[in-house]
Short mmCIF file of C-alpha atoms and ligand atoms in Angstrom, two decimals:
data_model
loop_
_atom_site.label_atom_id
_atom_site.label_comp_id
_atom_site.label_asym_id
_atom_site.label_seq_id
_atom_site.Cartn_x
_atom_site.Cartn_y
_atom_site.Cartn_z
CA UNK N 13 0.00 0.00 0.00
CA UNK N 14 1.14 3.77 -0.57
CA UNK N 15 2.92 5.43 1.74
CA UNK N 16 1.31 6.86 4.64
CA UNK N 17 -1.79 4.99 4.43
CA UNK N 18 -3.77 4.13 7.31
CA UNK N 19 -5.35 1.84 5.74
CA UNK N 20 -5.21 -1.38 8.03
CA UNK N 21 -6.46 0.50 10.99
CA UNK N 22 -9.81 1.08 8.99
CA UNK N 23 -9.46 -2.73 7.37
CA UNK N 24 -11.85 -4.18 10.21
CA UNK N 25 -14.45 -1.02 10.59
CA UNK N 26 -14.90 1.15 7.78
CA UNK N 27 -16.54 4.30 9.09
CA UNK N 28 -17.52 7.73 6.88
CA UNK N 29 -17.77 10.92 8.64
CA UNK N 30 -20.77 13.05 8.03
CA UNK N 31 -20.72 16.10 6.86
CA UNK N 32 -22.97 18.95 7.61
CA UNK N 33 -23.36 21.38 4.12
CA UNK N 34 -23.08 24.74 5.33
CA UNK N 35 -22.41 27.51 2.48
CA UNK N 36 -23.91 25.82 -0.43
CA UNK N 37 -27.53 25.67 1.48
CA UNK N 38 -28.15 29.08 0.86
CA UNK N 39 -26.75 28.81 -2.92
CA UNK N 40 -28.93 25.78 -3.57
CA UNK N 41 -31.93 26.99 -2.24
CA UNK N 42 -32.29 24.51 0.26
CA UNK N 43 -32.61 26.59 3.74
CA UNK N 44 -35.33 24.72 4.50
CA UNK N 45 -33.78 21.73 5.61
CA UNK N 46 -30.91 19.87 7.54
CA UNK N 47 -28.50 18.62 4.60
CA UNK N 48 -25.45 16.31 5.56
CA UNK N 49 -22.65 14.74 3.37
CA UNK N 50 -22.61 11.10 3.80
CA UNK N 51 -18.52 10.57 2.90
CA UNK N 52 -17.21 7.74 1.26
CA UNK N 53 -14.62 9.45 -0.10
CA UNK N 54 -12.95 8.54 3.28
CA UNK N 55 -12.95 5.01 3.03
CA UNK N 56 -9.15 3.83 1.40
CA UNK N 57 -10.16 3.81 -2.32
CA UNK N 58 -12.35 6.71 -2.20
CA UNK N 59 -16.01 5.47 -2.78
CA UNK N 60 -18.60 2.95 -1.01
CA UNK N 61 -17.30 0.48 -2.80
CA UNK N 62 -14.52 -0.66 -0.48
CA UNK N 63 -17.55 -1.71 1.61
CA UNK N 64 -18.68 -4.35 -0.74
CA UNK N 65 -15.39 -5.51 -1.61
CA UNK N 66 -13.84 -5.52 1.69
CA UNK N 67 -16.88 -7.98 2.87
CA UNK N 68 -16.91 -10.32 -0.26
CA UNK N 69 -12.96 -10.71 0.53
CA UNK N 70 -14.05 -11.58 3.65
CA UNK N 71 -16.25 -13.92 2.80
CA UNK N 72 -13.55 -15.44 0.11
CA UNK N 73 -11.06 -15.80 2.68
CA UNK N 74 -13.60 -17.34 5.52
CA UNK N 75 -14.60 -19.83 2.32
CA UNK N 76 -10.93 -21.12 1.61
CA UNK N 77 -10.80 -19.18 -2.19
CA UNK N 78 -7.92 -18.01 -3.26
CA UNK N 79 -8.71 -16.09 -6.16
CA UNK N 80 -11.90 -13.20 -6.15
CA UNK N 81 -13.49 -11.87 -9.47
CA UNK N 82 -15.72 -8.86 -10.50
CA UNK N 83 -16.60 -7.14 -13.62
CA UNK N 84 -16.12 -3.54 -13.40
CA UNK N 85 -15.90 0.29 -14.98
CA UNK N 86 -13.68 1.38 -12.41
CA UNK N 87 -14.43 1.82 -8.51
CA UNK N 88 -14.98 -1.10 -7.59
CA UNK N 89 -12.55 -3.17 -9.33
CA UNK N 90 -9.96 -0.79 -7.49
CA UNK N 91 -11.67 -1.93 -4.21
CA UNK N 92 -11.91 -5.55 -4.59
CA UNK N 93 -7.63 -5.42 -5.86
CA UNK N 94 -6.82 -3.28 -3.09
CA UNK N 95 -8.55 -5.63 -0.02
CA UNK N 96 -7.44 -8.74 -2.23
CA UNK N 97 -4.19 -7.83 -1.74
CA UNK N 98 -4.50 -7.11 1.78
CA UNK N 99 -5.79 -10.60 1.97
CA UNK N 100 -3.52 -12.02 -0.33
CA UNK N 101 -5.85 -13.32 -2.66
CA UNK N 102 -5.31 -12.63 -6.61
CA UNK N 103 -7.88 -10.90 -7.91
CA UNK N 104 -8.83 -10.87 -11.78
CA UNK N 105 -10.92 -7.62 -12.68
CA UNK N 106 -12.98 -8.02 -15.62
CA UNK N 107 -13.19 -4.14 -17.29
CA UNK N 108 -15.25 -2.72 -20.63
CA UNK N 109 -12.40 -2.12 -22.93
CA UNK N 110 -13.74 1.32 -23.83
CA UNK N 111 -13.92 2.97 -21.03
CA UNK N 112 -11.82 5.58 -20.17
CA UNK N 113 -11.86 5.80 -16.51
CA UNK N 114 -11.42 2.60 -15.80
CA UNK N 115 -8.66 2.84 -12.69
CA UNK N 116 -7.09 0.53 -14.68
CA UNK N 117 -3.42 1.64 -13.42
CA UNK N 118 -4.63 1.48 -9.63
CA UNK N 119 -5.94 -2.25 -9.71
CA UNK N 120 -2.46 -3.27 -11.33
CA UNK N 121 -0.41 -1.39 -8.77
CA UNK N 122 -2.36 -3.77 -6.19
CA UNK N 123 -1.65 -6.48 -7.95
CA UNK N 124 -4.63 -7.26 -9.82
CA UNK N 125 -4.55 -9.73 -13.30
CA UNK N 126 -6.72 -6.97 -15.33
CA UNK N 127 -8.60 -8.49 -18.34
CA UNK N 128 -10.26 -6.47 -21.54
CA UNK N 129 -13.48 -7.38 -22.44
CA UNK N 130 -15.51 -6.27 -25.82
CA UNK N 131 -18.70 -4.28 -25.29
CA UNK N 132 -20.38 -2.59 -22.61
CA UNK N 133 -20.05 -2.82 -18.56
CA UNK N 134 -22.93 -5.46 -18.75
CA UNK N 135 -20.48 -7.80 -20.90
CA UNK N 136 -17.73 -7.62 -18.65
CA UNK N 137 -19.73 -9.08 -15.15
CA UNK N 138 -20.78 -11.70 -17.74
CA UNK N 139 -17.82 -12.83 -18.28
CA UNK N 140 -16.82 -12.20 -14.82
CA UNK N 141 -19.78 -14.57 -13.56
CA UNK N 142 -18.68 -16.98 -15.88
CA UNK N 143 -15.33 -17.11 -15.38
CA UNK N 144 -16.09 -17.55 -11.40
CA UNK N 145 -18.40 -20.53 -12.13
CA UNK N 146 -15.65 -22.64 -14.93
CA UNK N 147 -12.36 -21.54 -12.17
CA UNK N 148 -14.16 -22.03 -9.07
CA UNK N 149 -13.01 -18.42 -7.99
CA UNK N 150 -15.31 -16.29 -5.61
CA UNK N 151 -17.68 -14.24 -7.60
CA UNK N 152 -18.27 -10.05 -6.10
CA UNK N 153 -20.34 -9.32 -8.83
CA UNK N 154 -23.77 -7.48 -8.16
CA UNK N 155 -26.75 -9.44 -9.23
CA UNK N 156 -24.89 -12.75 -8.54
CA UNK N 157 -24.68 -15.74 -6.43
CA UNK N 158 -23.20 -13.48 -3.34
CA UNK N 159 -25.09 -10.67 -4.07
CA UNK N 160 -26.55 -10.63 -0.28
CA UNK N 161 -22.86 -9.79 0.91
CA UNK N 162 -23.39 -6.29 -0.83
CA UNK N 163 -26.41 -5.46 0.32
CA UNK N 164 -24.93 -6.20 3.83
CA UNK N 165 -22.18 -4.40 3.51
CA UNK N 166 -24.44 -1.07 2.17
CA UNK N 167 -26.88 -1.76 5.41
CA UNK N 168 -23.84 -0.79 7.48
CA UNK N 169 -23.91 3.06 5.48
CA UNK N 170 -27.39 3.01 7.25
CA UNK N 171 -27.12 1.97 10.74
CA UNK N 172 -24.00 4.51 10.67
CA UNK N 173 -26.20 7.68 9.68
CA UNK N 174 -28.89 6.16 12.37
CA UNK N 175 -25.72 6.53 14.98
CA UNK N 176 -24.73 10.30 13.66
CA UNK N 177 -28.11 11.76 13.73
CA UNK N 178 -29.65 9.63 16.15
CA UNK N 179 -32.59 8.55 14.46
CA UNK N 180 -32.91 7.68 10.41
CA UNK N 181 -33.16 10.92 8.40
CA UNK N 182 -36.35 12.05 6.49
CA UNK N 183 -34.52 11.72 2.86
CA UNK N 184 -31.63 9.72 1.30
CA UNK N 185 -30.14 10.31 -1.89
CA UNK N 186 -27.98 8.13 -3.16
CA UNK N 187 -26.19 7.72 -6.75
CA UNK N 188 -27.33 4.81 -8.76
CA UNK N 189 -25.85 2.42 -11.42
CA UNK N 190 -27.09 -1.17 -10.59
CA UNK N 191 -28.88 -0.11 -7.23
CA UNK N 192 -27.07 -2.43 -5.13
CA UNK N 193 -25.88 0.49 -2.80
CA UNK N 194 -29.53 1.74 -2.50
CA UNK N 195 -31.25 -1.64 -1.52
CA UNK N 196 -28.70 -2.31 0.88
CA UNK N 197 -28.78 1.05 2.36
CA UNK N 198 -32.67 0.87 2.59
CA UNK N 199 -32.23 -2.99 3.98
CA UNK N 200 -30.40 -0.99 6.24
CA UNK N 201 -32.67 1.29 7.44
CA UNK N 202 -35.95 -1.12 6.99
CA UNK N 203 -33.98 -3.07 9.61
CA UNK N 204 -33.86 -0.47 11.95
CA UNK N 205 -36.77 0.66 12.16
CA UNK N 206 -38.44 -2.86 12.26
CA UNK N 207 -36.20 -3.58 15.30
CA UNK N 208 -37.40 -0.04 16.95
CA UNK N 209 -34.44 1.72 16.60
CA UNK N 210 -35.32 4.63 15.07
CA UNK N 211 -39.25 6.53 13.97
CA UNK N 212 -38.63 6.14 10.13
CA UNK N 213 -37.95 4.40 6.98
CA UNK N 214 -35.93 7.43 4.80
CA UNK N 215 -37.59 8.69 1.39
CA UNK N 216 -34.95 6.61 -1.04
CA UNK N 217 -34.34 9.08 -4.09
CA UNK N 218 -32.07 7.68 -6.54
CA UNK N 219 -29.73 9.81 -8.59
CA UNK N 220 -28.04 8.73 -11.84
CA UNK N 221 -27.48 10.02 -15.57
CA UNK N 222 -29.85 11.27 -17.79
CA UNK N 223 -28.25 9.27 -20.55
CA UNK N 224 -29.96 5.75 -19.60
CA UNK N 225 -30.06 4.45 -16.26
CA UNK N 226 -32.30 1.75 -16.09
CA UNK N 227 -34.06 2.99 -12.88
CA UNK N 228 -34.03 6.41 -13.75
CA UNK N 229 -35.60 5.49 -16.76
CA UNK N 230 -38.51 3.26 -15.63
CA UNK N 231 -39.61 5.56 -12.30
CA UNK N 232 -39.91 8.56 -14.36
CA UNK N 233 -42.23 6.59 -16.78
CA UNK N 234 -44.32 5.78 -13.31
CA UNK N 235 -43.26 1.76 -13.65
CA UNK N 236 -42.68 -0.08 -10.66
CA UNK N 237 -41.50 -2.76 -13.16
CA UNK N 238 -37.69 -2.29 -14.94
CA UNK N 239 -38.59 -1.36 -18.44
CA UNK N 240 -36.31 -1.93 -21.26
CA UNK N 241 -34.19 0.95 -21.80
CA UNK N 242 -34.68 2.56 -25.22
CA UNK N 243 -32.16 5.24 -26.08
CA UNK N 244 -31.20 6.26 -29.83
CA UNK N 245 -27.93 6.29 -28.44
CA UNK N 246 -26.11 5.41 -25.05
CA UNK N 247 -23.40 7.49 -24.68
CA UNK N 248 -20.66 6.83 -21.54
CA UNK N 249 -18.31 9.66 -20.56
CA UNK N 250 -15.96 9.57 -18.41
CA UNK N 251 -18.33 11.14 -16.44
CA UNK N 252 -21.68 9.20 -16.27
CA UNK N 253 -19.77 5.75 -16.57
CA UNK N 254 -20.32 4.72 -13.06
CA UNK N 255 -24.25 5.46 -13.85
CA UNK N 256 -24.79 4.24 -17.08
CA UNK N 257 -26.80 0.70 -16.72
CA UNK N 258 -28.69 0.03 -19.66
CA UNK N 259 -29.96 -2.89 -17.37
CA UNK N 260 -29.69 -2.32 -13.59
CA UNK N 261 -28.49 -5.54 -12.21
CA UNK N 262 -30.65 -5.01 -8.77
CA UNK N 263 -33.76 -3.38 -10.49
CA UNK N 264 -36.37 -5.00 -9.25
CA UNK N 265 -35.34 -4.59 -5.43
CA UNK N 266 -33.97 -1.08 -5.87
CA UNK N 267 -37.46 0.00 -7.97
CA UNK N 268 -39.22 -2.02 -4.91
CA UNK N 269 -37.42 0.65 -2.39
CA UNK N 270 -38.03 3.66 -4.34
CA UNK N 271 -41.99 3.14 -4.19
CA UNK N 272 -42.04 1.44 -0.82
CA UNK N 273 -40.24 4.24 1.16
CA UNK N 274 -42.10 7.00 -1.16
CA UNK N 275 -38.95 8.13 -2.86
CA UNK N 276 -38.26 8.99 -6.41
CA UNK N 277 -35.26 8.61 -9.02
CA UNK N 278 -33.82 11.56 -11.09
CA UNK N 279 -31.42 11.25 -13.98
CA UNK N 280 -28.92 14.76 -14.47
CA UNK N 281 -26.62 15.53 -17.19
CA UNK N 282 -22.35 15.56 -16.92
CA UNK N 283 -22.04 19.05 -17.25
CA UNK N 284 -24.74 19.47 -14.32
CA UNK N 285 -22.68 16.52 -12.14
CA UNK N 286 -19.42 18.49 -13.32
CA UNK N 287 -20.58 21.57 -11.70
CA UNK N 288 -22.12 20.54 -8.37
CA UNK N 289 -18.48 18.60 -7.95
CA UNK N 290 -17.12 22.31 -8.59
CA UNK N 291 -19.23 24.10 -6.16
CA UNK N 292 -19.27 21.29 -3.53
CA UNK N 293 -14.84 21.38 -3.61
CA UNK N 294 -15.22 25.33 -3.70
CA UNK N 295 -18.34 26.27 -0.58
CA UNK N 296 -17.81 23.01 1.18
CA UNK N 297 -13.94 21.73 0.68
CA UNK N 298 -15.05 18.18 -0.63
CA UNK N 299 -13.61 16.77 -2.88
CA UNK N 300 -16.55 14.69 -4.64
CA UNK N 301 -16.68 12.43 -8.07
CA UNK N 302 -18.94 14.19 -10.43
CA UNK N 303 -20.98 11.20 -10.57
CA UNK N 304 -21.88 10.86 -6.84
CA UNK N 305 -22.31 14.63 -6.74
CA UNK N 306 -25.93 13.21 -8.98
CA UNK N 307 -27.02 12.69 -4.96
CA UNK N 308 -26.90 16.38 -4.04
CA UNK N 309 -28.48 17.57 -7.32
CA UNK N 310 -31.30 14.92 -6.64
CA UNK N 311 -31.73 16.36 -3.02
CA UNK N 312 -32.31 19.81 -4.29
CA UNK N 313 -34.47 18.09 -7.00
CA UNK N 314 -36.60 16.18 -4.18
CA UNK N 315 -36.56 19.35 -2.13
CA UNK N 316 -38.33 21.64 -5.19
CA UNK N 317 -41.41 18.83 -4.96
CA UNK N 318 -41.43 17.75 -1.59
CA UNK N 319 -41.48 19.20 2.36
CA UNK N 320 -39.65 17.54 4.45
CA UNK N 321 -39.90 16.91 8.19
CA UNK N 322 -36.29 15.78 9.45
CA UNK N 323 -32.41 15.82 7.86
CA UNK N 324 -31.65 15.11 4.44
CA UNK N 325 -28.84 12.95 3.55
CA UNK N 326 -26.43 12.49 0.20
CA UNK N 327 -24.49 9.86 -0.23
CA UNK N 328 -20.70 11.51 -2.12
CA UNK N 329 -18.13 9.39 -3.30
CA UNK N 330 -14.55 10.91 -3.35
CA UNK N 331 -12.42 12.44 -6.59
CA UNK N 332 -9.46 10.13 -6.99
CA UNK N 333 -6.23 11.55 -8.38
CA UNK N 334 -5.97 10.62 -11.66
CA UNK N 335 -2.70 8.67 -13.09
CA UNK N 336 -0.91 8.71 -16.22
CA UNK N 337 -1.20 5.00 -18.16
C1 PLP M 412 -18.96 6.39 -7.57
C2 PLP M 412 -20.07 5.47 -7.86
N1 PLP M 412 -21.32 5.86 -7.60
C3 PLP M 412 -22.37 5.06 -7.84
C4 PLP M 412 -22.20 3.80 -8.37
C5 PLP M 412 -23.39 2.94 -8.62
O1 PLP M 412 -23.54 2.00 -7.57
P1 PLP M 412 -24.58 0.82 -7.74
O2 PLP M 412 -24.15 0.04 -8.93
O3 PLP M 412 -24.49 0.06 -6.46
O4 PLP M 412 -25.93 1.43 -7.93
C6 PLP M 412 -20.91 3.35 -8.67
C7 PLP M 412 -20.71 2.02 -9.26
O5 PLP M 412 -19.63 1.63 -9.63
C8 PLP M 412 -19.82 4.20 -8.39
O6 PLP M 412 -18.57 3.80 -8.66
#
């Protein structure tokens, strides 16, 4: 690992601060309500992924595997090399060979075997899956056999906000690709309040791309089915690729959470993602991925439709640096 990283002493807790918005309130409009910064930008890699990955290596390890696989555009691939490693398991990172953030350079710096597949993110978890199943290697991805690992590891995001506010807050936004982060942050939070632990189940408003999100997509067409994306064109960026799921692999449960808790999804364009990342690194002083920046621009959306009685939460991913190939 790089020097100066603390990362072992957060191996066995992760834990995000959160972050009260203060100056961009006013600018946004949003004075009338509580709005905090859920940061996974904290966690080693920089995103909520290391949550996932850090419990499916777990789970590898406590199953006698010695080799983990995923299918990735970026952020989590980097996650599942990075606690590999720590583990010292090999990992093999399926990525889309178009994309252009793929992290690429980080996963091989921890060791990962990187492979290229044709076509879209969809292709490369297929070939992920089925590369688990012929080499009896642990499978990460979302929407597969272990799927129930991520959506415990996102349930943790929950019962974390529940201990820094005391009680679950009114909203959460959080950004979207295959929903896996969403249903296990609502699992989360369902838990909780089933168990008495706090007065509410939070509004779930997802936040993705406007340029086909599979969620997005079907809730603003009023479907509480997944519908078949139909775009003339789907076009990934470097910054939408995170979002971009021309078929969400946790649809149905994320859709399921959306209605059930009263929420809503809202796709946004890159150059609005772009400049909430600005504004949020110059009022606030956090550094956030364009992409996960989507959860404060759905928050403000929510806000403009909605009163709210209680905080408001968005879930922001970190900027990593980015490396020369
Ligand atoms: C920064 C960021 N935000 C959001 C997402 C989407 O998460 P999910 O696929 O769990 O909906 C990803 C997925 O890679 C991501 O990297």
């Amino acid at each position: 690992m790089e020097e100066g990283d603390s990362s072992s002493s957060k191996l066995l807790a992760l834990s995000t601060p959160l972050l009260k918005l203060t100056s961009l309130r006013k600018l946004l409009n949003l004075d009338g309500a509580a709005v905090y910064l859920k940061y996974e930008g904290y966690n080693p890699t920089g995103t909520h992924k290391d949550r996932a990955a850090l419990a499916h290596v777990g789970e590898a390890v406590l199953n006698g595997y010695d080799t983990v696989t995923v299918g990735t555009c970026g952020n989590y691939g980097v996650a599942v090399a990075y606690y590999a490693r720590l583990a010292g398991l090999r990992a093999v990172i399926f990525v889309p060979k178009g994309y252009s953030n793929s992290r690429v350079p980080e996963m091989k710096r921890y060791g990962a075997r990187v492979v290229e597949v044709e076509g879209p993110y969809e292709d490369a978890v297929a070939v992920s899956v089925s590369s688990a199943r012929a080499n009896g290697w642990y499978d990460a991805n979302p929407g597969s056999v272990n799927d129930h690992v991520s959506i415990e590891a996102y349930s943790l995001i929950a019962r974390e906000i529940v201990r820094q506010l005391g009680d679950a807050p009114a909203v959460v936004a959080v950004p979207v690709g295959n929903g896996t982060t969403l249903v296990g942050i609502y699992h989360g939070f369902y838990r909780l309040y089933r168990a008495g632990e706090t007065t509410r189940i939070p509004r779930m408003v997802a936040a993705s791309t406007s340029n086909a999100n599979q969620l997005v997509y079907s809730w603003s067409r009023g479907s509480t089915e997944p519908l078949p994306v139909e775009v003339s064109e789907v076009r990934e960026t470097p910054v939408n690729e995170p979002l971009v799921a021309i078929r969400s692999l946790n649809a149905e449960e994320a859709l399921r959470a959306i209605y059930a808790s009263k929420g809503a999804a809202f796709g946004f364009s890159d150059s609005e993602m772009v400049e909430m990342s600005i504004l949020l690194r110059a009022f606030e002083g956090v550094s956030a991925l364009p992409a996960s920046a989507s959860a404060l621009l759905a928050v403000r959306e929510y806000l403009k439709a909605n009163e709210v009685d209680g905080p408001v939460v968005a879930v922001i991913t970190g900027r990593w640096r980015r490396e020369k190939r």
